[in-house]
mmCIF file of C-alpha atoms and ligand atoms in Angstrom:
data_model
loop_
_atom_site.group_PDB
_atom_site.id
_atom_site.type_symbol
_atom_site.label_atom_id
_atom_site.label_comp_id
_atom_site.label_asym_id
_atom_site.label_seq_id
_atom_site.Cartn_x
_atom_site.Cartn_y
_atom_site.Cartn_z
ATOM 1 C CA UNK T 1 0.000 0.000 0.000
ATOM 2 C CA UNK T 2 2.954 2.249 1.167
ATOM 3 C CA UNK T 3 4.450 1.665 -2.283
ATOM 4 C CA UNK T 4 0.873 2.604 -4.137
ATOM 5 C CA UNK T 5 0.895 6.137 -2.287
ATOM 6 C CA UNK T 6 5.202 6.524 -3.310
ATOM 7 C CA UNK T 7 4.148 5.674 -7.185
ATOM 8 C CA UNK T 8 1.005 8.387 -7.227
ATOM 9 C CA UNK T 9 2.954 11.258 -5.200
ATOM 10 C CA UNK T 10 6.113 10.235 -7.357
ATOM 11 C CA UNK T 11 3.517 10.823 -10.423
ATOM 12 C CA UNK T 12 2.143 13.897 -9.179
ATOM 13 C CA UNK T 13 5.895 15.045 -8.639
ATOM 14 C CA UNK T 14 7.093 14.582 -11.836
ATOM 15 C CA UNK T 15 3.811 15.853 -13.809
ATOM 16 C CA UNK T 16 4.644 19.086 -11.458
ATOM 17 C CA UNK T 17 8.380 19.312 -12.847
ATOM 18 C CA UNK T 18 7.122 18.742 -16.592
ATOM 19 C CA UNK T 19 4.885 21.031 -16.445
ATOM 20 C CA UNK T 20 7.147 24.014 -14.641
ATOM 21 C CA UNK T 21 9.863 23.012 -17.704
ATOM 22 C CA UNK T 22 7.206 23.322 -20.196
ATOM 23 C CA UNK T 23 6.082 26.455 -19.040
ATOM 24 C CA UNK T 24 10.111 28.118 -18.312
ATOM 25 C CA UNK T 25 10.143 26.722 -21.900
ATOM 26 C CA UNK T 26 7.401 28.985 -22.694
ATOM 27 C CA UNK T 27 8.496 31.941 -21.072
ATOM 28 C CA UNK T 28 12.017 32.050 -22.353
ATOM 29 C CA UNK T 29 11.067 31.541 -25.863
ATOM 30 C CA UNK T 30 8.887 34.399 -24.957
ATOM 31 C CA UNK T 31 11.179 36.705 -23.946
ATOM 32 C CA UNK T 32 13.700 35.979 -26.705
ATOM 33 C CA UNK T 33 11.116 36.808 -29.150
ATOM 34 C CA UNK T 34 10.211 40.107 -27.208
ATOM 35 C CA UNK T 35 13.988 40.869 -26.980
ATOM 36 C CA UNK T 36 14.676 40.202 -30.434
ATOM 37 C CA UNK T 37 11.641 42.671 -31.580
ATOM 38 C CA UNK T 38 13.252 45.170 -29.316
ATOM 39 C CA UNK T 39 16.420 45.349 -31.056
ATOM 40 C CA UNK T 40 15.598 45.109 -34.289
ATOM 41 C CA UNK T 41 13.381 48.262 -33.144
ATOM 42 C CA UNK T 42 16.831 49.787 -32.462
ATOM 43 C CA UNK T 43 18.446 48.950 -35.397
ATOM 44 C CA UNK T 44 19.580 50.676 -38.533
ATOM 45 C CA UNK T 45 17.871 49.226 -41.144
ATOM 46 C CA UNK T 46 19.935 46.724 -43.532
ATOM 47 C CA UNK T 47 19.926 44.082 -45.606
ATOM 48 C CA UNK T 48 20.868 40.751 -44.319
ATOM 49 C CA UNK T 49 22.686 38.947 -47.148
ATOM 50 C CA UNK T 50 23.272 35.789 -44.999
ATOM 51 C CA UNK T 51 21.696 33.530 -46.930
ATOM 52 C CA UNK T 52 22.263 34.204 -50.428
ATOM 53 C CA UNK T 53 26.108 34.044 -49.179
ATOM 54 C CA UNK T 54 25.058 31.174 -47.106
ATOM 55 C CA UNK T 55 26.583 32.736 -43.732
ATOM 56 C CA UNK T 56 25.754 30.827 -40.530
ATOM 57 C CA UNK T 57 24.573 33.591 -38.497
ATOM 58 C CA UNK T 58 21.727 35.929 -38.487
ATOM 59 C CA UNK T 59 22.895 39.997 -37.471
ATOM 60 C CA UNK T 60 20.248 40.964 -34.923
ATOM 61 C CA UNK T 61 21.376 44.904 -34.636
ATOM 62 C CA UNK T 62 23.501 47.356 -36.619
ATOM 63 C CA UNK T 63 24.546 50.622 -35.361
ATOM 64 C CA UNK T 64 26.997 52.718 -37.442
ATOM 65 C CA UNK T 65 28.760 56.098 -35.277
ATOM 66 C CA UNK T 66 26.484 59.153 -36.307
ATOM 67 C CA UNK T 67 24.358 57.749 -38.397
ATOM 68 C CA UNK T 68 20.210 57.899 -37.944
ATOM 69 C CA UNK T 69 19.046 57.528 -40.607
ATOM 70 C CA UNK T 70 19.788 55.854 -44.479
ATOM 71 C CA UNK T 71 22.087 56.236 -46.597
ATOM 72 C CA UNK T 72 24.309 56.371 -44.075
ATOM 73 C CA UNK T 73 26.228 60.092 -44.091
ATOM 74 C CA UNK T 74 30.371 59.096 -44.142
ATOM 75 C CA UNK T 75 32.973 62.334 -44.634
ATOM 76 C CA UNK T 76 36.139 61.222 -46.410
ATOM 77 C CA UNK T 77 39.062 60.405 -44.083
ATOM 78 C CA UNK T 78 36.334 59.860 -41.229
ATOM 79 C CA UNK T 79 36.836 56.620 -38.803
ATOM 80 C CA UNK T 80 33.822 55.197 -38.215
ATOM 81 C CA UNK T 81 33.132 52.824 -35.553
ATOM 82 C CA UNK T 82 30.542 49.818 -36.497
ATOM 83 C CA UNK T 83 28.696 47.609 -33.943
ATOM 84 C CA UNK T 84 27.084 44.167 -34.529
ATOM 85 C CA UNK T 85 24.991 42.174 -32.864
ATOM 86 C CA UNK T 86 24.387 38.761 -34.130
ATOM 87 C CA UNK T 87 23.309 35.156 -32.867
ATOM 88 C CA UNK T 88 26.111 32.832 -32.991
ATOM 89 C CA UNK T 89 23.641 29.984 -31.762
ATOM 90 C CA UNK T 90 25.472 29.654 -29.265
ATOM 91 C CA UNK T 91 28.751 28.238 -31.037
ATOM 92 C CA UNK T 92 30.540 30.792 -28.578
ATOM 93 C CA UNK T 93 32.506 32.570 -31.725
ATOM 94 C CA UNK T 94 35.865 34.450 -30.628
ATOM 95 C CA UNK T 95 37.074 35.360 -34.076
ATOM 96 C CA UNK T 96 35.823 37.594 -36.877
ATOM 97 C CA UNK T 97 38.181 37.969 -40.121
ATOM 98 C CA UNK T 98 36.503 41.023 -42.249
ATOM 99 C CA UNK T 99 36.080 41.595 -45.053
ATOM 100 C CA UNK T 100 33.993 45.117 -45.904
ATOM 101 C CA UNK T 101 34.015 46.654 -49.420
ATOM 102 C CA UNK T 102 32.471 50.168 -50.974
ATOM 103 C CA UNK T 103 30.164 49.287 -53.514
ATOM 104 C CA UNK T 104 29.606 52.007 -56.284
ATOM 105 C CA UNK T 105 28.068 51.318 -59.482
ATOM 106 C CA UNK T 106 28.803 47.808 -59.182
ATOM 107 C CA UNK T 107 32.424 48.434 -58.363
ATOM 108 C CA UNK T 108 34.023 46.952 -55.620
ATOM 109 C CA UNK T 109 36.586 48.442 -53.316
ATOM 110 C CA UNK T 110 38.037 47.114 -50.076
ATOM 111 C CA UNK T 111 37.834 49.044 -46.862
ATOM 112 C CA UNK T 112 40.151 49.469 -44.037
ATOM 113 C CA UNK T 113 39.015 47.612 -40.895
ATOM 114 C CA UNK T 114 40.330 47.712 -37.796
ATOM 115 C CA UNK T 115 40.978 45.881 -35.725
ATOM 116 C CA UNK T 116 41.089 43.191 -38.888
ATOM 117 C CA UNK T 117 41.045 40.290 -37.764
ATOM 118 C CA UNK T 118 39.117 40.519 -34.500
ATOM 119 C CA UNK T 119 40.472 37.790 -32.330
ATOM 120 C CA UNK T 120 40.621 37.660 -28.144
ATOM 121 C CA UNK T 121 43.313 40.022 -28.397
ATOM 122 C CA UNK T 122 41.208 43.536 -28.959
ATOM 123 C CA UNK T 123 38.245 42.995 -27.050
ATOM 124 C CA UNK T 124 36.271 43.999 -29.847
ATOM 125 C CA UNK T 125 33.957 40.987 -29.760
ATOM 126 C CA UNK T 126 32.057 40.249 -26.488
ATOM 127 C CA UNK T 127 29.274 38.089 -25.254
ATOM 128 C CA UNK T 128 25.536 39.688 -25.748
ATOM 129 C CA UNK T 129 22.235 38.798 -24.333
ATOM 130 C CA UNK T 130 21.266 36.821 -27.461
ATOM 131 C CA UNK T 131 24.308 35.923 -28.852
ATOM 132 C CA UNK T 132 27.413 38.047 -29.830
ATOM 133 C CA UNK T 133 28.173 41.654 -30.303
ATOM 134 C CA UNK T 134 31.413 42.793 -31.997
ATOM 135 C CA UNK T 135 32.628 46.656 -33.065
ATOM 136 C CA UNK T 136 35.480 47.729 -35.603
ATOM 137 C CA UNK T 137 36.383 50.771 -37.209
ATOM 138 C CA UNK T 138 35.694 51.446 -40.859
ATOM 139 C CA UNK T 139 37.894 54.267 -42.702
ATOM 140 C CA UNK T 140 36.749 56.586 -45.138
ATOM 141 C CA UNK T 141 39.324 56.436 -47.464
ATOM 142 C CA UNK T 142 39.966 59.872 -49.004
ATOM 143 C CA UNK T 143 39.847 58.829 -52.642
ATOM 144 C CA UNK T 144 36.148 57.178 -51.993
ATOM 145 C CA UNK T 145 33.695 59.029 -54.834
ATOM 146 C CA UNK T 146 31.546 61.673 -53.553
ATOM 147 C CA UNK T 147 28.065 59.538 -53.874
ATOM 148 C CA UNK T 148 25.820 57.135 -53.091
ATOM 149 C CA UNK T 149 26.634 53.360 -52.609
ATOM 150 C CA UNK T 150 26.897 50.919 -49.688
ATOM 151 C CA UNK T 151 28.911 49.327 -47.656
ATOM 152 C CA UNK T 152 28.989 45.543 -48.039
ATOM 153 C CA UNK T 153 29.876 43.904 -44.659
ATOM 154 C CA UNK T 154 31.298 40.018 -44.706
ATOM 155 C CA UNK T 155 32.922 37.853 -41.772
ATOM 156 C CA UNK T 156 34.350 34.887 -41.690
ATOM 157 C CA UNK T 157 35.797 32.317 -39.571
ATOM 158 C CA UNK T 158 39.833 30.974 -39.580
ATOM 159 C CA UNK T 159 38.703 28.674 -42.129
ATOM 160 C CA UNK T 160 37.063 31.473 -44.540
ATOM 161 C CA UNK T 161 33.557 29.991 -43.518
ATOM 162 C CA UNK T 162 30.959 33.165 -43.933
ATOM 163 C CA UNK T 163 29.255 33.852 -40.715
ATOM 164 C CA UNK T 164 28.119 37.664 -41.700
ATOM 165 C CA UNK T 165 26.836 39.396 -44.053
ATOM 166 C CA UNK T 166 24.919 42.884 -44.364
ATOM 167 C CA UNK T 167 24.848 45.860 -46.418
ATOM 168 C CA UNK T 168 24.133 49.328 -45.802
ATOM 169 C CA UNK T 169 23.077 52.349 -48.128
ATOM 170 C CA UNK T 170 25.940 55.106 -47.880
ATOM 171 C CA UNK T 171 26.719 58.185 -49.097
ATOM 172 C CA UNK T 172 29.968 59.739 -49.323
ATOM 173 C CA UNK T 173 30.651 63.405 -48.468
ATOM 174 C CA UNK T 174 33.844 65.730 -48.703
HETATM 175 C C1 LIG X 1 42.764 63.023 -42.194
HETATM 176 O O1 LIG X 1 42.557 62.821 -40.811
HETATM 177 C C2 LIG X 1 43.747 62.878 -40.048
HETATM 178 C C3 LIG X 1 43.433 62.469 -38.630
HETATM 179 O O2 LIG X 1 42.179 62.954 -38.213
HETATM 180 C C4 LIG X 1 44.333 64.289 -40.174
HETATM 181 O O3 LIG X 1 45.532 64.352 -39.437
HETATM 182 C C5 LIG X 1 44.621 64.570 -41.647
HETATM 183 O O4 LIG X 1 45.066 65.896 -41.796
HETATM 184 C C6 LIG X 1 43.357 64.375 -42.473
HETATM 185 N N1 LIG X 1 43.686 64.497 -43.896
HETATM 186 C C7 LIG X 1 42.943 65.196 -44.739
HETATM 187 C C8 LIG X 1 43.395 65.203 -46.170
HETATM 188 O O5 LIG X 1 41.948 65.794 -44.399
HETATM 189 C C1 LIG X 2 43.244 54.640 -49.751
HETATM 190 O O1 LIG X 2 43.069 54.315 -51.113
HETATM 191 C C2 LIG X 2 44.283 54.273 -51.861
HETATM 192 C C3 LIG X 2 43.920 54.068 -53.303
HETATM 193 O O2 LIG X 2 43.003 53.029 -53.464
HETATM 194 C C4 LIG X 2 45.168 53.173 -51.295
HETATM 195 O O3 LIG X 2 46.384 53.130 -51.980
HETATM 196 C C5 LIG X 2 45.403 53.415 -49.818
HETATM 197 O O4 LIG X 2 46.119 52.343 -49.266
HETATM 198 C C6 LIG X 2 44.088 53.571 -49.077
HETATM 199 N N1 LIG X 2 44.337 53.935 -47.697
HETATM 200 C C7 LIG X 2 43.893 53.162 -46.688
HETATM 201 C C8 LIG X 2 44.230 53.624 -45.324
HETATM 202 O O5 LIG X 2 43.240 52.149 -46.849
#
Protein backbone atom coordinates (compact mmCIF):
# COMPACT_ATOMS: atom_id res chain seq x y z
CA UNK A 1 0.00 0.00 0.00
CA UNK A 2 2.95 2.25 1.17
CA UNK A 3 4.45 1.66 -2.28
CA UNK A 4 0.87 2.60 -4.14
CA UNK A 5 0.90 6.14 -2.29
CA UNK A 6 5.20 6.52 -3.31
CA UNK A 7 4.15 5.67 -7.18
CA UNK A 8 1.00 8.39 -7.23
CA UNK A 9 2.95 11.26 -5.20
CA UNK A 10 6.11 10.23 -7.36
CA UNK A 11 3.52 10.82 -10.42
CA UNK A 12 2.14 13.90 -9.18
CA UNK A 13 5.89 15.05 -8.64
CA UNK A 14 7.09 14.58 -11.84
CA UNK A 15 3.81 15.85 -13.81
CA UNK A 16 4.64 19.09 -11.46
CA UNK A 17 8.38 19.31 -12.85
CA UNK A 18 7.12 18.74 -16.59
CA UNK A 19 4.88 21.03 -16.44
CA UNK A 20 7.15 24.01 -14.64
CA UNK A 21 9.86 23.01 -17.70
CA UNK A 22 7.21 23.32 -20.20
CA UNK A 23 6.08 26.45 -19.04
CA UNK A 24 10.11 28.12 -18.31
CA UNK A 25 10.14 26.72 -21.90
CA UNK A 26 7.40 28.99 -22.69
CA UNK A 27 8.50 31.94 -21.07
CA UNK A 28 12.02 32.05 -22.35
CA UNK A 29 11.07 31.54 -25.86
CA UNK A 30 8.89 34.40 -24.96
CA UNK A 31 11.18 36.71 -23.95
CA UNK A 32 13.70 35.98 -26.70
CA UNK A 33 11.12 36.81 -29.15
CA UNK A 34 10.21 40.11 -27.21
CA UNK A 35 13.99 40.87 -26.98
CA UNK A 36 14.68 40.20 -30.43
CA UNK A 37 11.64 42.67 -31.58
CA UNK A 38 13.25 45.17 -29.32
CA UNK A 39 16.42 45.35 -31.06
CA UNK A 40 15.60 45.11 -34.29
CA UNK A 41 13.38 48.26 -33.14
CA UNK A 42 16.83 49.79 -32.46
CA UNK A 43 18.45 48.95 -35.40
CA UNK A 44 19.58 50.68 -38.53
CA UNK A 45 17.87 49.23 -41.14
CA UNK A 46 19.93 46.72 -43.53
CA UNK A 47 19.93 44.08 -45.61
CA UNK A 48 20.87 40.75 -44.32
CA UNK A 49 22.69 38.95 -47.15
CA UNK A 50 23.27 35.79 -45.00
CA UNK A 51 21.70 33.53 -46.93
CA UNK A 52 22.26 34.20 -50.43
CA UNK A 53 26.11 34.04 -49.18
CA UNK A 54 25.06 31.17 -47.11
CA UNK A 55 26.58 32.74 -43.73
CA UNK A 56 25.75 30.83 -40.53
CA UNK A 57 24.57 33.59 -38.50
CA UNK A 58 21.73 35.93 -38.49
CA UNK A 59 22.90 40.00 -37.47
CA UNK A 60 20.25 40.96 -34.92
CA UNK A 61 21.38 44.90 -34.64
CA UNK A 62 23.50 47.36 -36.62
CA UNK A 63 24.55 50.62 -35.36
CA UNK A 64 27.00 52.72 -37.44
CA UNK A 65 28.76 56.10 -35.28
CA UNK A 66 26.48 59.15 -36.31
CA UNK A 67 24.36 57.75 -38.40
CA UNK A 68 20.21 57.90 -37.94
CA UNK A 69 19.05 57.53 -40.61
CA UNK A 70 19.79 55.85 -44.48
CA UNK A 71 22.09 56.24 -46.60
CA UNK A 72 24.31 56.37 -44.08
CA UNK A 73 26.23 60.09 -44.09
CA UNK A 74 30.37 59.10 -44.14
CA UNK A 75 32.97 62.33 -44.63
CA UNK A 76 36.14 61.22 -46.41
CA UNK A 77 39.06 60.40 -44.08
CA UNK A 78 36.33 59.86 -41.23
CA UNK A 79 36.84 56.62 -38.80
CA UNK A 80 33.82 55.20 -38.21
CA UNK A 81 33.13 52.82 -35.55
CA UNK A 82 30.54 49.82 -36.50
CA UNK A 83 28.70 47.61 -33.94
CA UNK A 84 27.08 44.17 -34.53
CA UNK A 85 24.99 42.17 -32.86
CA UNK A 86 24.39 38.76 -34.13
CA UNK A 87 23.31 35.16 -32.87
CA UNK A 88 26.11 32.83 -32.99
CA UNK A 89 23.64 29.98 -31.76
CA UNK A 90 25.47 29.65 -29.27
CA UNK A 91 28.75 28.24 -31.04
CA UNK A 92 30.54 30.79 -28.58
CA UNK A 93 32.51 32.57 -31.73
CA UNK A 94 35.86 34.45 -30.63
CA UNK A 95 37.07 35.36 -34.08
CA UNK A 96 35.82 37.59 -36.88
CA UNK A 97 38.18 37.97 -40.12
CA UNK A 98 36.50 41.02 -42.25
CA UNK A 99 36.08 41.60 -45.05
CA UNK A 100 33.99 45.12 -45.90
CA UNK A 101 34.01 46.65 -49.42
CA UNK A 102 32.47 50.17 -50.97
CA UNK A 103 30.16 49.29 -53.51
CA UNK A 104 29.61 52.01 -56.28
CA UNK A 105 28.07 51.32 -59.48
CA UNK A 106 28.80 47.81 -59.18
CA UNK A 107 32.42 48.43 -58.36
CA UNK A 108 34.02 46.95 -55.62
CA UNK A 109 36.59 48.44 -53.32
CA UNK A 110 38.04 47.11 -50.08
CA UNK A 111 37.83 49.04 -46.86
CA UNK A 112 40.15 49.47 -44.04
CA UNK A 113 39.02 47.61 -40.90
CA UNK A 114 40.33 47.71 -37.80
CA UNK A 115 40.98 45.88 -35.72
CA UNK A 116 41.09 43.19 -38.89
CA UNK A 117 41.04 40.29 -37.76
CA UNK A 118 39.12 40.52 -34.50
CA UNK A 119 40.47 37.79 -32.33
CA UNK A 120 40.62 37.66 -28.14
CA UNK A 121 43.31 40.02 -28.40
CA UNK A 122 41.21 43.54 -28.96
CA UNK A 123 38.25 43.00 -27.05
CA UNK A 124 36.27 44.00 -29.85
CA UNK A 125 33.96 40.99 -29.76
CA UNK A 126 32.06 40.25 -26.49
CA UNK A 127 29.27 38.09 -25.25
CA UNK A 128 25.54 39.69 -25.75
CA UNK A 129 22.24 38.80 -24.33
CA UNK A 130 21.27 36.82 -27.46
CA UNK A 131 24.31 35.92 -28.85
CA UNK A 132 27.41 38.05 -29.83
CA UNK A 133 28.17 41.65 -30.30
CA UNK A 134 31.41 42.79 -32.00
CA UNK A 135 32.63 46.66 -33.06
CA UNK A 136 35.48 47.73 -35.60
CA UNK A 137 36.38 50.77 -37.21
CA UNK A 138 35.69 51.45 -40.86
CA UNK A 139 37.89 54.27 -42.70
CA UNK A 140 36.75 56.59 -45.14
CA UNK A 141 39.32 56.44 -47.46
CA UNK A 142 39.97 59.87 -49.00
CA UNK A 143 39.85 58.83 -52.64
CA UNK A 144 36.15 57.18 -51.99
CA UNK A 145 33.69 59.03 -54.83
CA UNK A 146 31.55 61.67 -53.55
CA UNK A 147 28.07 59.54 -53.87
CA UNK A 148 25.82 57.13 -53.09
CA UNK A 149 26.63 53.36 -52.61
CA UNK A 150 26.90 50.92 -49.69
CA UNK A 151 28.91 49.33 -47.66
CA UNK A 152 28.99 45.54 -48.04
CA UNK A 153 29.88 43.90 -44.66
CA UNK A 154 31.30 40.02 -44.71
CA UNK A 155 32.92 37.85 -41.77
CA UNK A 156 34.35 34.89 -41.69
CA UNK A 157 35.80 32.32 -39.57
CA UNK A 158 39.83 30.97 -39.58
CA UNK A 159 38.70 28.67 -42.13
CA UNK A 160 37.06 31.47 -44.54
CA UNK A 161 33.56 29.99 -43.52
CA UNK A 162 30.96 33.16 -43.93
CA UNK A 163 29.26 33.85 -40.71
CA UNK A 164 28.12 37.66 -41.70
CA UNK A 165 26.84 39.40 -44.05
CA UNK A 166 24.92 42.88 -44.36
CA UNK A 167 24.85 45.86 -46.42
CA UNK A 168 24.13 49.33 -45.80
CA UNK A 169 23.08 52.35 -48.13
CA UNK A 170 25.94 55.11 -47.88
CA UNK A 171 26.72 58.18 -49.10
CA UNK A 172 29.97 59.74 -49.32
CA UNK A 173 30.65 63.41 -48.47
CA UNK A 174 33.84 65.73 -48.70
C1 LIG B 1 42.76 63.02 -42.19
O1 LIG B 1 42.56 62.82 -40.81
C2 LIG B 1 43.75 62.88 -40.05
C3 LIG B 1 43.43 62.47 -38.63
O2 LIG B 1 42.18 62.95 -38.21
C4 LIG B 1 44.33 64.29 -40.17
O3 LIG B 1 45.53 64.35 -39.44
C5 LIG B 1 44.62 64.57 -41.65
O4 LIG B 1 45.07 65.90 -41.80
C6 LIG B 1 43.36 64.38 -42.47
N1 LIG B 1 43.69 64.50 -43.90
C7 LIG B 1 42.94 65.20 -44.74
C8 LIG B 1 43.39 65.20 -46.17
O5 LIG B 1 41.95 65.79 -44.40
C1 LIG C 1 43.24 54.64 -49.75
O1 LIG C 1 43.07 54.31 -51.11
C2 LIG C 1 44.28 54.27 -51.86
C3 LIG C 1 43.92 54.07 -53.30
O2 LIG C 1 43.00 53.03 -53.46
C4 LIG C 1 45.17 53.17 -51.30
O3 LIG C 1 46.38 53.13 -51.98
C5 LIG C 1 45.40 53.42 -49.82
O4 LIG C 1 46.12 52.34 -49.27
C6 LIG C 1 44.09 53.57 -49.08
N1 LIG C 1 44.34 53.93 -47.70
C7 LIG C 1 43.89 53.16 -46.69
C8 LIG C 1 44.23 53.62 -45.32
O5 LIG C 1 43.24 52.15 -46.85
Amino acid sequence: MRGAYMDYYLKIFLVICAVHQITSGVIKSTTDAAYKKYLSLRSLPFEDCASSTSSLYQVSYLDIESCTTLPCSMARNATIKVTVRFDDNGNGVSFLKHEVRWVFNYIKTQAAITPDPCDGDHGCIMSATDGKAYWANVFVNNTLPVMKGSMLWESKDANDQNLICFQVPVVITV
